[in-house]
Short mmCIF file of C-alpha atoms in Angstrom, two decimals:
data_model
loop_
_atom_site.label_atom_id
_atom_site.label_comp_id
_atom_site.label_asym_id
_atom_site.label_seq_id
_atom_site.Cartn_x
_atom_site.Cartn_y
_atom_site.Cartn_z
CA UNK A 644 134.34 151.54 15.07
CA UNK A 645 136.75 153.71 17.04
CA UNK A 646 136.83 154.05 20.79
CA UNK A 647 138.60 156.44 23.09
CA UNK A 648 140.73 155.05 25.89
CA UNK A 649 138.23 156.38 28.40
CA UNK A 650 135.32 154.68 26.67
CA UNK A 651 137.25 151.41 26.53
CA UNK A 652 138.08 151.54 30.23
CA UNK A 653 134.53 152.39 31.26
CA UNK A 654 133.07 149.41 29.40
CA UNK A 655 135.88 146.85 29.60
CA UNK A 656 137.07 147.10 33.21
CA UNK A 657 133.78 146.09 34.92
CA UNK A 658 133.29 143.20 32.48
CA UNK A 659 136.89 142.08 32.92
CA UNK A 660 136.74 142.22 36.72
CA UNK A 661 133.41 140.38 36.92
CA UNK A 662 134.33 137.82 34.26
CA UNK A 663 137.69 137.12 35.91
CA UNK A 664 136.03 136.61 39.31
CA UNK A 665 133.50 134.16 37.87
CA UNK A 666 136.22 132.23 36.03
CA UNK A 667 138.40 132.08 39.14
CA UNK A 668 135.56 130.56 41.19
CA UNK A 669 134.30 128.25 38.44
CA UNK A 670 137.73 126.87 37.58
CA UNK A 671 138.86 126.80 41.20
CA UNK A 672 136.04 124.38 41.99
CA UNK A 673 136.62 122.38 38.82
CA UNK A 674 140.37 122.07 39.50
CA UNK A 675 139.69 120.75 43.00
CA UNK A 676 137.75 117.69 41.86
CA UNK A 677 140.77 115.40 42.00
CA UNK A 678 141.02 116.08 45.74
CA UNK A 679 137.64 114.38 46.24
CA UNK A 680 138.70 111.16 44.51
CA UNK A 681 140.30 109.34 47.46
CA UNK A 682 137.73 110.31 50.16
CA UNK A 683 134.82 109.21 47.95
CA UNK A 684 136.53 105.98 46.86
CA UNK A 685 137.39 105.11 50.48
CA UNK A 686 133.88 105.78 51.80
CA UNK A 687 132.15 103.59 49.23
CA UNK A 688 135.02 101.12 48.70
CA UNK A 689 135.12 101.90 44.97
CA UNK A 690 138.02 101.18 42.62
CA UNK A 691 139.81 104.37 41.65
CA UNK A 692 138.55 104.05 38.08
CA UNK A 693 134.92 104.77 39.05
CA UNK A 694 135.42 108.38 40.14
CA UNK A 695 138.14 108.87 37.50
CA UNK A 696 135.52 108.03 34.89
CA UNK A 697 133.25 110.71 36.35
CA UNK A 698 136.04 113.27 35.87
CA UNK A 699 136.66 112.04 32.32
CA UNK A 700 132.93 112.38 31.55
CA UNK A 701 133.04 115.84 33.11
CA UNK A 702 135.73 116.91 30.65
CA UNK A 703 133.77 115.57 27.70
CA UNK A 704 130.49 117.15 28.88
CA UNK A 705 132.33 120.44 29.34
CA UNK A 706 133.55 120.30 25.76
CA UNK A 707 130.17 119.30 24.33
CA UNK A 708 128.38 121.97 26.35
CA UNK A 709 130.75 124.80 25.45
CA UNK A 710 129.37 125.69 21.98
CA UNK A 711 125.81 125.01 23.20
CA UNK A 712 125.99 127.50 26.07
CA UNK A 713 127.84 130.03 23.92
CA UNK A 714 125.09 129.84 21.30
CA UNK A 715 122.43 130.23 24.02
CA UNK A 716 124.27 133.32 25.26
CA UNK A 717 124.38 134.87 21.81
CA UNK A 718 120.69 134.12 21.30
CA UNK A 719 119.15 134.91 24.69
CA UNK A 720 121.83 136.93 26.51
CA UNK A 721 125.08 136.11 28.28
CA UNK A 722 123.90 136.90 31.81
CA UNK A 723 120.90 134.56 31.52
CA UNK A 724 123.24 131.89 30.24
CA UNK A 725 125.59 132.34 33.18
CA UNK A 726 122.67 131.98 35.59
CA UNK A 727 121.56 128.78 33.83
CA UNK A 728 125.11 127.42 33.93
CA UNK A 729 125.51 128.29 37.63
CA UNK A 730 122.22 126.57 38.52
CA UNK A 731 123.23 123.37 36.68
CA UNK A 732 126.73 123.55 38.21
CA UNK A 733 125.39 124.03 41.76
CA UNK A 734 122.77 121.30 41.31
CA UNK A 735 125.42 118.88 40.08
CA UNK A 736 127.66 119.64 43.07
CA UNK A 737 124.83 119.36 45.58
CA UNK A 738 123.47 116.12 44.10
CA UNK A 739 126.95 114.60 43.85
CA UNK A 740 127.28 115.08 47.62
CA UNK A 741 124.48 112.50 47.99
CA UNK A 742 125.41 110.14 45.14
CA UNK A 743 126.47 106.82 46.64
CA UNK A 744 126.58 104.82 43.41
CA UNK A 745 129.09 105.15 40.55
CA UNK A 746 126.35 105.94 38.01
CA UNK A 747 125.19 108.76 40.28
CA UNK A 748 128.65 110.34 40.30
CA UNK A 749 128.92 109.87 36.53
CA UNK A 750 125.66 111.77 36.09
CA UNK A 751 126.22 114.52 38.69
CA UNK A 752 129.97 115.08 38.95
CA UNK A 753 130.35 114.07 35.32
CA UNK A 754 127.51 115.31 33.11
CA UNK A 755 125.92 118.02 35.28
CA UNK A 756 129.10 119.59 36.63
CA UNK A 757 130.71 119.39 33.19
CA UNK A 758 127.76 121.24 31.67
CA UNK A 759 127.86 123.75 34.52
CA UNK A 760 131.52 124.47 33.85
CA UNK A 761 130.65 125.04 30.20
CA UNK A 762 127.94 127.52 31.20
CA UNK A 763 130.20 129.51 33.52
CA UNK A 764 133.53 129.03 31.76
CA UNK A 765 135.67 130.25 28.89
CA UNK A 766 133.11 129.98 26.07
CA UNK A 767 130.67 132.42 27.68
CA UNK A 768 132.97 134.68 29.70
CA UNK A 769 135.73 135.13 27.13
CA UNK A 770 133.10 136.00 24.52
CA UNK A 771 131.77 138.75 26.81
CA UNK A 772 135.27 140.08 27.44
CA UNK A 773 136.09 139.89 23.74
CA UNK A 774 132.99 141.87 22.78
CA UNK A 775 133.67 144.50 25.45
CA UNK A 776 137.28 145.04 24.36
CA UNK A 777 138.51 146.95 21.36
CA UNK A 778 140.55 145.11 18.74
CA UNK A 779 143.71 146.67 20.18
CA UNK A 780 143.05 145.62 23.78
CA UNK A 781 141.29 142.30 23.14
CA UNK A 782 144.30 139.98 23.29
CA UNK A 783 145.50 141.35 26.63
CA UNK A 784 141.99 141.38 28.09
CA UNK A 785 141.51 137.74 27.12
CA UNK A 786 144.89 136.93 28.66
CA UNK A 787 143.91 138.52 31.98
CA UNK A 788 140.60 136.61 32.11
CA UNK A 789 142.33 133.34 31.23
CA UNK A 790 144.97 133.95 33.91
CA UNK A 791 142.17 134.42 36.45
CA UNK A 792 140.91 130.95 35.60
CA UNK A 793 144.48 129.70 36.03
CA UNK A 794 144.62 131.25 39.50
CA UNK A 795 141.62 129.14 40.43
CA UNK A 796 143.77 126.06 39.77
CA UNK A 797 146.13 127.25 42.51
CA UNK A 798 143.58 128.19 45.17
CA UNK A 799 140.82 125.64 44.57
CA UNK A 800 142.51 122.35 45.60
CA UNK A 801 143.92 123.53 48.97
CA UNK A 802 140.58 125.14 49.87
CA UNK A 803 138.81 121.91 48.95
CA UNK A 804 141.23 119.89 51.07
CA UNK A 805 140.69 122.22 54.02
CA UNK A 806 136.91 121.93 53.71
CA UNK A 807 137.12 118.13 53.45
CA UNK A 808 139.33 117.95 56.55
CA UNK A 809 136.98 120.21 58.50
CA UNK A 810 133.52 119.09 57.33
CA UNK A 811 133.88 115.98 55.14
CA UNK A 812 133.72 115.62 51.36
CA UNK A 813 129.91 115.75 51.14
CA UNK A 814 129.60 119.06 52.99
CA UNK A 815 132.53 120.47 51.02
CA UNK A 816 130.63 119.87 47.76
CA UNK A 817 127.54 121.60 49.15
CA UNK A 818 129.64 124.59 50.21
CA UNK A 819 131.09 124.76 46.69
CA UNK A 820 127.54 124.68 45.30
CA UNK A 821 126.72 127.75 47.36
CA UNK A 822 129.93 129.45 46.24
CA UNK A 823 129.19 129.04 42.54
CA UNK A 824 125.73 130.54 43.08
CA UNK A 825 127.30 133.40 45.06
CA UNK A 826 129.56 134.18 42.08
CA UNK A 827 126.46 135.37 40.23
CA UNK A 828 126.60 138.49 42.44
CA UNK A 829 129.02 139.85 39.81
CA UNK A 830 126.37 139.76 37.07
CA UNK A 831 125.33 143.45 37.39
CA UNK A 832 128.84 144.43 36.27
CA UNK A 833 128.53 142.41 33.07
CA UNK A 834 127.01 145.12 30.91
CA UNK A 835 128.92 146.05 27.80
CA UNK A 836 128.14 146.91 24.19
CA UNK A 837 129.57 144.92 21.34
CA UNK A 838 132.63 146.70 19.97
CA UNK A 839 134.38 146.33 16.67
CA UNK A 840 131.33 144.76 15.00
CA UNK A 841 130.36 145.88 11.52
CA UNK A 842 126.75 146.23 10.32
CA UNK A 843 127.23 143.22 8.04
CA UNK A 844 128.33 141.11 11.00
CA UNK A 845 125.36 142.29 13.06
CA UNK A 846 123.01 141.25 10.24
CA UNK A 847 124.62 137.83 9.80
CA UNK A 848 122.86 134.85 11.41
CA UNK A 849 124.54 132.25 13.62
CA UNK A 850 123.91 129.60 10.99
CA UNK A 851 125.50 131.80 8.36
CA UNK A 852 128.70 132.39 10.34
CA UNK A 853 128.96 128.68 11.21
CA UNK A 854 128.70 127.73 7.54
CA UNK A 855 131.29 130.37 6.66
CA UNK A 856 133.65 129.14 9.38
CA UNK A 857 133.28 125.48 8.41
CA UNK A 858 134.45 126.35 4.88
CA UNK A 859 137.36 128.45 6.13
CA UNK A 860 140.64 126.44 6.15
CA UNK A 861 142.12 128.68 8.86
CA UNK A 862 139.25 128.00 11.25
CA UNK A 863 139.44 124.26 10.56
CA UNK A 864 143.17 124.34 11.30
CA UNK A 865 142.53 126.14 14.60
CA UNK A 866 140.02 123.44 15.55
CA UNK A 867 142.46 120.63 14.68
CA UNK A 868 145.41 122.37 16.33
CA UNK A 869 143.66 122.85 19.66
CA UNK A 870 143.24 119.07 19.99
CA UNK A 871 146.85 118.61 21.03
CA UNK A 872 146.56 121.35 23.64
CA UNK A 873 143.82 119.39 25.39
CA UNK A 874 145.66 116.08 25.03
CA UNK A 875 148.88 117.39 26.59
CA UNK A 876 147.27 119.35 29.42
CA UNK A 877 144.84 116.64 30.51
CA UNK A 878 147.47 113.89 30.36
CA UNK A 879 149.96 115.86 32.44
CA UNK A 880 147.32 116.94 34.97
CA UNK A 881 146.01 113.40 35.45
CA UNK A 882 149.18 111.30 35.15
CA UNK A 883 152.29 113.43 35.72
CA UNK A 884 152.27 113.09 39.54
CA UNK A 885 152.18 109.28 39.24
CA UNK A 886 154.83 109.38 36.50
CA UNK A 887 157.16 111.45 38.69
CA UNK A 888 156.58 109.16 41.67
CA UNK A 889 157.58 106.10 39.64
CA UNK A 890 160.56 107.24 37.56
CA UNK A 891 162.13 110.27 39.24
CA UNK A 892 165.46 109.95 41.03
CA UNK A 893 165.68 110.49 44.80
CA UNK A 894 165.40 113.92 46.38
CA UNK A 895 168.60 115.14 48.01
CA UNK A 896 168.02 115.43 51.79
CA UNK A 897 170.09 118.62 51.97
CA UNK A 898 168.76 120.23 48.79
CA UNK A 899 166.39 123.14 48.24
CA UNK A 900 163.34 120.92 47.74
CA UNK A 901 163.91 119.21 51.07
CA UNK A 902 164.29 122.59 52.76
CA UNK A 903 160.80 123.61 51.63
CA UNK A 904 159.30 120.32 52.76
CA UNK A 905 159.39 118.26 49.54
CA UNK A 906 160.90 115.01 50.83
CA UNK A 907 159.37 112.29 48.63
CA UNK A 908 158.73 111.87 44.92
CA UNK A 909 154.97 111.70 45.56
CA UNK A 910 155.16 115.13 47.18
CA UNK A 911 157.27 116.31 44.23
CA UNK A 912 154.58 115.15 41.79
CA UNK A 913 151.92 117.26 43.50
CA UNK A 914 154.34 120.18 43.82
CA UNK A 915 155.06 119.96 40.07
CA UNK A 916 151.39 120.54 39.25
CA UNK A 917 151.36 123.57 41.56
CA UNK A 918 154.44 124.93 39.78
CA UNK A 919 152.64 124.50 36.46
CA UNK A 920 149.76 126.58 37.82
CA UNK A 921 151.99 129.40 39.05
CA UNK A 922 154.01 129.59 35.83
CA UNK A 923 150.78 129.43 33.86
CA UNK A 924 149.59 132.80 35.15
CA UNK A 925 152.68 134.63 33.95
CA UNK A 926 152.79 132.77 30.64
CA UNK A 927 149.15 133.50 29.88
CA UNK A 928 149.48 137.20 30.66
CA UNK A 929 152.62 137.42 28.53
CA UNK A 930 150.88 135.68 25.62
CA UNK A 931 148.00 138.14 25.84
CA UNK A 932 150.41 141.07 25.86
CA UNK A 933 152.44 139.79 22.91
CA UNK A 934 149.24 139.07 21.00
CA UNK A 935 148.61 142.81 20.82
CA UNK A 936 151.84 143.42 18.87
CA UNK A 937 152.68 140.20 17.02
CA UNK A 938 150.79 137.83 14.74
CA UNK A 939 148.86 135.43 16.93
CA UNK A 940 149.33 132.42 14.66
CA UNK A 941 153.13 132.84 14.82
CA UNK A 942 152.98 132.99 18.61
CA UNK A 943 150.91 129.79 18.61
CA UNK A 944 153.53 128.09 16.42
CA UNK A 945 156.21 129.13 18.93
CA UNK A 946 154.18 127.88 21.90
CA UNK A 947 153.43 124.47 20.39
CA UNK A 948 157.03 124.12 19.22
CA UNK A 949 158.23 125.00 22.71
CA UNK A 950 155.95 122.39 24.26
CA UNK A 951 157.14 119.75 21.81
CA UNK A 952 160.83 120.45 22.44
CA UNK A 953 160.33 120.62 26.22
CA UNK A 954 158.43 117.32 26.35
CA UNK A 955 160.91 115.49 24.12
CA UNK A 956 163.97 116.86 25.95
CA UNK A 957 162.54 116.05 29.38
CA UNK A 958 161.88 112.44 28.41
CA UNK A 959 165.29 111.96 26.77
CA UNK A 960 167.43 113.16 29.69
CA UNK A 961 167.72 111.47 33.10
CA UNK A 962 164.61 112.38 35.09
CA UNK A 963 165.72 114.03 38.31
CA UNK A 964 164.00 116.36 40.80
CA UNK A 965 165.74 119.29 39.12
CA UNK A 966 164.55 118.31 35.64
CA UNK A 967 161.00 117.87 36.98
CA UNK A 968 161.03 121.40 38.41
CA UNK A 969 162.49 122.90 35.22
CA UNK A 970 160.02 121.04 33.00
CA UNK A 971 157.07 122.08 35.18
CA UNK A 972 158.05 125.74 34.99
CA UNK A 973 158.65 125.64 31.24
CA UNK A 974 155.47 123.71 30.45
CA UNK A 975 153.51 125.88 32.87
CA UNK A 976 154.58 129.06 31.09
CA UNK A 977 153.15 127.57 27.87
CA UNK A 978 150.13 125.90 29.53
CA UNK A 979 147.11 128.13 28.78
CA UNK A 980 149.06 130.66 26.76
CA UNK A 981 147.25 129.27 23.74
CA UNK A 982 143.80 130.34 25.01
CA UNK A 983 143.92 134.16 24.63
CA UNK A 984 145.69 133.79 21.28
CA UNK A 985 143.31 131.17 19.87
CA UNK A 986 140.14 132.85 21.14
CA UNK A 987 141.47 136.25 20.04
CA UNK A 988 142.26 134.89 16.59
CA UNK A 989 138.72 133.52 16.27
CA UNK A 990 137.33 136.98 17.12
CA UNK A 991 139.75 138.62 14.71
CA UNK A 992 138.83 136.30 11.84
CA UNK A 993 135.05 136.42 12.21
CA UNK A 994 134.29 139.38 14.46
CA UNK A 995 133.25 139.31 18.12
CA UNK A 996 129.49 138.80 17.78
CA UNK A 997 129.54 134.99 17.51
CA UNK A 998 132.98 134.55 19.05
CA UNK A 999 131.61 132.39 21.87
CA UNK A 1000 130.01 129.76 19.67
CA UNK A 1001 132.92 129.64 17.21
CA UNK A 1002 135.45 129.34 20.03
CA UNK A 1003 133.17 126.76 21.64
CA UNK A 1004 133.65 124.37 18.71
CA UNK A 1005 137.41 124.97 18.83
CA UNK A 1006 137.32 124.18 22.54
CA UNK A 1007 135.32 121.00 21.92
CA UNK A 1008 138.34 119.73 19.96
CA UNK A 1009 140.48 120.61 23.01
CA UNK A 1010 138.26 118.55 25.31
CA UNK A 1011 138.17 115.55 22.98
CA UNK A 1012 141.96 115.65 23.07
CA UNK A 1013 141.79 115.93 26.87
CA UNK A 1014 139.51 112.93 27.16
CA UNK A 1015 141.88 110.86 25.01
CA UNK A 1016 144.92 112.07 26.95
CA UNK A 1017 143.44 110.93 30.27
CA UNK A 1018 142.03 107.65 28.89
CA UNK A 1019 145.07 106.64 26.83
CA UNK A 1020 147.35 107.46 29.74
CA UNK A 1021 145.64 104.83 31.86
CA UNK A 1022 144.94 102.31 29.08
CA UNK A 1023 148.48 102.28 27.66
CA UNK A 1024 150.00 102.22 31.13
CA UNK A 1025 147.94 99.14 31.98
CA UNK A 1026 149.00 97.56 28.68
CA UNK A 1027 152.75 98.31 28.77
CA UNK A 1028 153.46 99.12 32.42
CA UNK A 1029 154.82 102.61 31.60
CA UNK A 1030 153.89 105.97 30.05
CA UNK A 1031 156.47 105.89 27.25
CA UNK A 1032 154.12 105.48 24.29
CA UNK A 1033 151.46 107.93 25.45
CA UNK A 1034 154.18 110.50 26.19
CA UNK A 1035 155.60 110.25 22.66
CA UNK A 1036 152.10 110.49 21.20
CA UNK A 1037 151.85 113.81 23.06
CA UNK A 1038 155.12 114.96 21.52
CA UNK A 1039 153.82 113.99 18.08
CA UNK A 1040 150.49 115.81 18.37
CA UNK A 1041 152.33 118.87 19.70
CA UNK A 1042 154.54 118.92 16.60
CA UNK A 1043 151.41 118.50 14.44
CA UNK A 1044 149.83 121.58 16.04
CA UNK A 1045 152.96 123.65 15.50
CA UNK A 1046 152.96 122.76 11.81
CA UNK A 1047 149.22 123.16 11.18
CA UNK A 1048 149.21 126.74 12.49
CA UNK A 1049 151.83 127.86 9.97
CA UNK A 1050 149.38 128.34 7.04
CA UNK A 1051 146.63 129.94 9.18
CA UNK A 1052 145.44 133.19 7.60
CA UNK A 1053 145.42 136.13 10.00
CA UNK A 1054 143.27 138.52 7.94
CA UNK A 1055 139.58 138.87 8.83
CA UNK A 1056 137.33 136.61 6.80
CA UNK A 1057 135.03 138.51 4.49
CA UNK A 1058 131.27 138.07 4.56
CA UNK A 1059 129.78 136.27 1.63
CA UNK A 1060 127.72 138.38 -0.70
CA UNK A 1061 124.03 138.30 0.00
#
C-alpha cells in the first residue's frame, strides 16, 4: 500500500515521539539498577551475589515476557498492553523499595520489574513504530526509537545516584515507580494504522504466522544469531568495569583522562560504560539509516564481524587506558546497532502485523545469551581467577553470529496457501 510523505509524517511522527519517550524512561530506569546494588547490600549486610541474582532474574524475566506482552498487544491493543506493563513495572519498583529479604528482591526487582520492562520495552514499542512506518522509512524509524532507549542508559544511572544521595535508595525506587506511570501520559499520541500489510497478512492468525516462522530457516537463524548479541552486551555491562580495574595499566597523571577527572582504573571502568552508551546512540542511528539502502542481513554480518575483531584485538594487545577508550567507542558504535536491523528484517520477512511477537521470540534468545554472559562471567572468574575463557567464548559466539547471518533470505516470506 502506498503512502505519501505527508501521510507518513502525520502518522509516524507522533508514534515515534511517544514511543521514544516511553523507551527512554523505561530503559533509563532499567539501566540504573546496578546503582542500587551497593546501597541495598550495605543496608541489609547481603553478599553482592544476592542483588546480582535479582538483576540476572530480571534479564531472564524480561526475555520471557517479551513475546508474551507483544502477543497481548497484537490481540488486545498496544496501548492497553503498555498500561499493563507500566502497572507491573511500577508495582515491582514500589514493592522492591520495601523488600528486606533476598527472595523479596528476586521477586520484585527480578520477576516483576523484568516483566514490566518487557511490557514497556522494545517488543511492544518497536512493533508500534514498525506498523506506523512505511517499508521505506521503517529501518530509520526503528533506529531512532532504539537510540532513545540507548539515551536512557546515559541519563538513568546519574539520576538514580542523585536520588539515592538525596532521599535514599528506597525513596528513589518509589520515585521511579511514579515516573514510569507518568510516562503513560504519552499514550494518546500512540494512534497509528497498520501500514504495508496485505489482506492475506491481515487474515492470518498469530498461530499461523508462528508456525510459518518456525519452519523458516531465515527466522531460525535470526533467533540463533541474536543470542551472541545478548551474551556480549550483558557480559560487558556486568563485568567490564571490574575487568578494567584489575588488568588495565596505570593512568598517566598528565594525560587527557586525568584532566577530565579519570584518575583510577575503577573510574575508568565506569567511564568506559558511559562511552559505550554515547557511541551507541550514533551507531544505532547510522544502522537504521543504512538499513534503508542496504541489505539488512549484510549489515548484521558486518556488525557481528566488527564486534568479533574488536574483542579479539583488544584482548590480544596490551590493555592500556587508551585501548580501553578505543575499544569502548568501537564496541559502543556496534552495541544496539543490531536492533533496528534485526527487528526491521523480521517485519520485512513476515509483515508488520505480528512483528512484536515474532521479534519477541528473537529477543528471548538475546536475553538467554545475556543471562549466560552475566552468570558465566562470575562463575568462570571464580573458577579460574580471570575472565580469559569467558571473553574468548564471547569472541566465538560473535563469529558464529556473523557466519549464521550470511545465508539469511531477505525476501518476504510468502503465505502458505489456504
